[in-house]
Coordinates of C-alpha atoms in Angstrom, one line a residue:
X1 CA 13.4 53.2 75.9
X2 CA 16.9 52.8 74.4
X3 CA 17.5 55.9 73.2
X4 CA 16.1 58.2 76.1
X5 CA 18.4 56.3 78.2
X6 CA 21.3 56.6 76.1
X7 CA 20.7 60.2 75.5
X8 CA 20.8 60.6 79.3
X9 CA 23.9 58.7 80.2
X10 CA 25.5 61.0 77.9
X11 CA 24.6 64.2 79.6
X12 CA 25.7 62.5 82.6
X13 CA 29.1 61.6 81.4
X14 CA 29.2 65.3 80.1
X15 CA 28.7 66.6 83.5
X16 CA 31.2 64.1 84.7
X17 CA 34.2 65.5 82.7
X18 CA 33.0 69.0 83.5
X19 CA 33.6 68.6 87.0
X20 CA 36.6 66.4 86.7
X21 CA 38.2 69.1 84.5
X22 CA 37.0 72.1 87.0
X23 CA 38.0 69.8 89.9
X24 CA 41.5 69.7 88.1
X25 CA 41.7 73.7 87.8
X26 CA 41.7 74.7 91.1
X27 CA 44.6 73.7 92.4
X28 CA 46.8 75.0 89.9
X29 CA 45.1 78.1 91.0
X30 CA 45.9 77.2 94.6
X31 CA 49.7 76.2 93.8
X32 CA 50.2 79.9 92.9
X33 CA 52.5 80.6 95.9
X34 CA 54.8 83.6 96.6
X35 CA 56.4 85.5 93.6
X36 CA 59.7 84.3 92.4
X37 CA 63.1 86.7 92.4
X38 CA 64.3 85.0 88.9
X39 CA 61.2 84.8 87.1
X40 CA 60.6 88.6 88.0
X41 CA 63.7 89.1 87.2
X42 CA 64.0 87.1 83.5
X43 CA 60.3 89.7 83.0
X44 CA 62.6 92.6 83.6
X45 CA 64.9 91.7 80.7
X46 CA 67.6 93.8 81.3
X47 CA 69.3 91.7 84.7
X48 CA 70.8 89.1 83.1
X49 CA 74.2 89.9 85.4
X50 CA 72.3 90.1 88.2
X51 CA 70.8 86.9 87.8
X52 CA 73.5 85.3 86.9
X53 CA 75.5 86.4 90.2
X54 CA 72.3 85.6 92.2
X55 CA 72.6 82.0 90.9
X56 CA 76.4 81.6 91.5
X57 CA 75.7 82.6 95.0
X58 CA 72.8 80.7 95.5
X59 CA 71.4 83.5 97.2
X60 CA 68.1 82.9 94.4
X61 CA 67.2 80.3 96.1
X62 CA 67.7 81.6 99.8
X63 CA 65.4 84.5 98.8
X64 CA 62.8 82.2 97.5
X65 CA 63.0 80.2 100.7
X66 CA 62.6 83.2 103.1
X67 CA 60.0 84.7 100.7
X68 CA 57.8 81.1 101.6
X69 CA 58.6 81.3 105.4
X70 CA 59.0 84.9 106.5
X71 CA 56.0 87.5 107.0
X72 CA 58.0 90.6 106.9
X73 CA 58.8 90.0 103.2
X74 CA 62.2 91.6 101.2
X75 CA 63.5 94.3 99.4
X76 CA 65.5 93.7 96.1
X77 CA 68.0 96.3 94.7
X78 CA 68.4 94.9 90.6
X79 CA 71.2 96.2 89.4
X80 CA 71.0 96.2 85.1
X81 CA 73.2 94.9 83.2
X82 CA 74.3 98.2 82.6
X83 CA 75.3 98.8 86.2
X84 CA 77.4 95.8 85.8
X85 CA 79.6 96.6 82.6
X86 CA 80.1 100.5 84.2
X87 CA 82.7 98.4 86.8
X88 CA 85.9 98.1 86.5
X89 CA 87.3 95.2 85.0
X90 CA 87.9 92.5 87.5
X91 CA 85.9 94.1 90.2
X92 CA 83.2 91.0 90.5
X93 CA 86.0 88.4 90.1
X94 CA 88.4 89.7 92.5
X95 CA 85.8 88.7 94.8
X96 CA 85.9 85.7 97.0
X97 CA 82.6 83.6 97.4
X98 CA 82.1 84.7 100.6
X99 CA 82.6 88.0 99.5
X100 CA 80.2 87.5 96.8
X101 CA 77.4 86.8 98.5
X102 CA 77.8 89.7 100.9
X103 CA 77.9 91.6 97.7
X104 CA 74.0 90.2 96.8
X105 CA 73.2 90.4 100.6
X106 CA 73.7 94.6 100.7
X107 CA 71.1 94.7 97.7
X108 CA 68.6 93.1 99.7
X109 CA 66.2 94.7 102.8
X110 CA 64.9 92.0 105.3
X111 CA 61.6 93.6 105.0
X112 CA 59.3 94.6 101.9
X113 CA 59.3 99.0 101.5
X114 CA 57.3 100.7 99.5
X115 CA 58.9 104.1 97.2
X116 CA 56.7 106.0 100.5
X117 CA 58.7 104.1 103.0
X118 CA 61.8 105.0 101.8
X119 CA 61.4 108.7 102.5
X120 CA 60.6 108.1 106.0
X121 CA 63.0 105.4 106.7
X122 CA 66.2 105.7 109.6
X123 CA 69.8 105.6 107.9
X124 CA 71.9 103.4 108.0
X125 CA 69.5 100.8 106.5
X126 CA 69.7 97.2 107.4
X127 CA 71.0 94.7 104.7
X128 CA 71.2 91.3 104.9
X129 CA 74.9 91.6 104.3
X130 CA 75.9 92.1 107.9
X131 CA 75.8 94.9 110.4
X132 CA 75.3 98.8 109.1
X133 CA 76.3 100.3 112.4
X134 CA 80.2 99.6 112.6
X135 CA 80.6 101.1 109.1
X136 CA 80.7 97.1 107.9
X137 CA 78.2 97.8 105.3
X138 CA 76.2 101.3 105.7
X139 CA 73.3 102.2 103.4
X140 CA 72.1 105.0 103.5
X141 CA 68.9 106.4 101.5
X142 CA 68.2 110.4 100.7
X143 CA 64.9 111.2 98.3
X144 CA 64.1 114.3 96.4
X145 CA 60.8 114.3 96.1
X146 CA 59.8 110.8 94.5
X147 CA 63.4 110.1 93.5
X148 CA 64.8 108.0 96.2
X149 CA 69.2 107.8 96.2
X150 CA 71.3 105.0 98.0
X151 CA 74.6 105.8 99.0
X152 CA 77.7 103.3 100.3
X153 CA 80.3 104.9 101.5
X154 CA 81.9 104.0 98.1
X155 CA 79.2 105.2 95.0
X156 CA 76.0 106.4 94.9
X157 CA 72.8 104.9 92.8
X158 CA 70.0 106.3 92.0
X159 CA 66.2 104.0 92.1
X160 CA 65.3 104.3 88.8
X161 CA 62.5 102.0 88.5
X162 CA 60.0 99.8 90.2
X163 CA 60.6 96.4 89.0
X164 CA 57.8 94.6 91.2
X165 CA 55.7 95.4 93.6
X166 CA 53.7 92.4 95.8
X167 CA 52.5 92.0 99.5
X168 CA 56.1 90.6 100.5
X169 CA 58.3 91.7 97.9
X170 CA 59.7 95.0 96.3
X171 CA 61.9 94.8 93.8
X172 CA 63.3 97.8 92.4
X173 CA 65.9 98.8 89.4
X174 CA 68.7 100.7 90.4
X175 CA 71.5 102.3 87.8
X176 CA 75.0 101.1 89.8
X177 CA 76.2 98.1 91.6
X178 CA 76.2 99.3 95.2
X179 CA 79.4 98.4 96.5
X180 CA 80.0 98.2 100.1
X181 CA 82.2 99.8 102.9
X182 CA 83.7 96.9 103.8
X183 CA 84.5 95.5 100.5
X184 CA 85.4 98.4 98.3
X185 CA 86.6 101.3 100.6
X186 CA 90.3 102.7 100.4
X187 CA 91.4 102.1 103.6
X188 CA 95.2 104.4 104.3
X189 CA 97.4 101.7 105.2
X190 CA 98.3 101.9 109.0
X191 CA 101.7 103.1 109.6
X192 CA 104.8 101.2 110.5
X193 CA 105.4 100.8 114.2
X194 CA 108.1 103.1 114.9
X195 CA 111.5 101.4 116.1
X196 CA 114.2 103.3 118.2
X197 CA 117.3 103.9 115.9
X198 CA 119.8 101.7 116.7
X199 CA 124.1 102.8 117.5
X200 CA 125.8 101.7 114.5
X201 CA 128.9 100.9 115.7
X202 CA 132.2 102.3 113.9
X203 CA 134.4 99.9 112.0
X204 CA 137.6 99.7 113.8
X205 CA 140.1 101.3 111.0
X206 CA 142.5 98.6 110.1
X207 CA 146.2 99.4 111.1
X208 CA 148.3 100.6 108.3
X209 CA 145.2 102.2 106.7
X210 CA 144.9 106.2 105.4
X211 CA 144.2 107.2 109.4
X212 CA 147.6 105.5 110.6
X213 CA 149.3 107.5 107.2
X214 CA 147.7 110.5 108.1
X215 CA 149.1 110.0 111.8
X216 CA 152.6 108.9 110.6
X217 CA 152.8 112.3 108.2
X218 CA 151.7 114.7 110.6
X219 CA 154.7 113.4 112.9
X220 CA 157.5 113.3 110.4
X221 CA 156.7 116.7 109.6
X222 CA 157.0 117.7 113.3
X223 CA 160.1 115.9 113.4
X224 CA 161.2 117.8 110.4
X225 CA 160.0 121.2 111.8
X226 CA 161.9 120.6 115.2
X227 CA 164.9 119.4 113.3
X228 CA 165.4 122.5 111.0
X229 CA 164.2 125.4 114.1
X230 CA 167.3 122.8 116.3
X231 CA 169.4 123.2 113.2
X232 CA 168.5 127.3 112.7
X233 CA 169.2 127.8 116.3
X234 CA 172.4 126.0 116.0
X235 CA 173.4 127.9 112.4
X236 CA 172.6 131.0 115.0
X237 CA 174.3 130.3 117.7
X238 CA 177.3 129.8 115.9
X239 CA 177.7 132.6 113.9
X240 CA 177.1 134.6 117.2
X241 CA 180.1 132.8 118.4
X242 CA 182.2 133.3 115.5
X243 CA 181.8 137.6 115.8
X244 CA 183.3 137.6 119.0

């Protein structure tokens, strides 16, 4: 009687453990969640910049967030690292943090588009960097046949690559850092307000200067000039005088 009961109290405690392990599995399974922007990202291996600005901004975690509570999903422009070093020195660090995250915000759609949608889609697109209509931060997209082109205002990029593709998220490679209107465009500075030209008055010319010696000349050589014609006329006279 011993044994057959040991014998069954081990298979139950074998099926115990089964279905305390099992139990355990599923809601790691469950815990999946929506994708994440660095870990995708970090797969990619070649958006170490990009990450790297993302996580100064904080902007990795704000798409994280919206990816948990928004239905509509988001569209990621990844810049490589490449993309980065092509800038000019400076160009990233000249930046304000405010300006920074507007940077991030033009790479990223408030709603998920496949390649297909892009080829249909209305220009300017909207970013999450602020409004495309009053030439803030336009985005426009051409394609040519499945190559899809983004253009600022300021460059051009080309989508080179589909970096991930999920039921809220797209994320796709592109080969430049698109730079924005707002931020990058040479803007003519506006010209200065015209002011009416003012009299300048004239220096009154100090007495005994060149103008008073000028003055002073010209009359002692009248003075000479009358005295010699009263002095010929006199010379004249006399020797008219003297033949009579």
């Amino acid at each position: 009687m011993t044994k057959p009961f040991c014998f069954m109290f081990f298979l139950l405690l074998v099926s115990l453990l089964h279905c305390i392990k099992t139990s355990a599995q599923v809601p790691a399974a469950a815990l999946s969640g929506p994708p994440n922007i660095t870990a995708i990202l970090e797969k990619g291996g070649q958006f170490t910049s990009f990450i790297r600005l993302l996580e100064n901004t904080q902007q990795d975690d704000q798409i994280n967030t919206q990816l948990n509570n928004s239905n509509q999903g988001l569209t990621v422009f990844a810049p490589t690292d490449n993309a980065f070093a092509n800038l000019k020195s400076g160009t990233i660090n000249s930046l304000s943090d405010q300006q920074k995250v507007q940077l991030v915000q033009f790479h990223i759609l408030p709603t998920s588009m496949s390649t297909s949608q892009f080829q249909t889609a209305s220009n300017p697109l909207r970013t999450q960097a602020g409004n495309s209509n009053d030439g803030e931060f336009p985005l426009n997209v051409t394609t040519s046949g499945n190559q899809v082109n983004l253009t600022t205002g300021v460059n051009e990029a080309t989508v080179a690559n589909t970096v991930f593709s999920g039921s809220n998220l797209a994320v796709y490679q592109v080969d430049q850092v698109l730079l924005p209107l707002d931020l990058f465009g040479s803007q003519a500075p506006a010209p200065a307000p015209s002011t009416p030209e003012k009299d300048v008055p004239v220096a009154a010319t100090p007495k005994g200067s060149s103008t008073d010696a000028s003055v002073d000349t010209s009359r002692a050589l009248s003075l000479n000039h009358l005295a010699l014609t009263m002095a010929s006329s006199a010379i004249s006279a006399f020797a008219a005088v003297s033949l009579l």
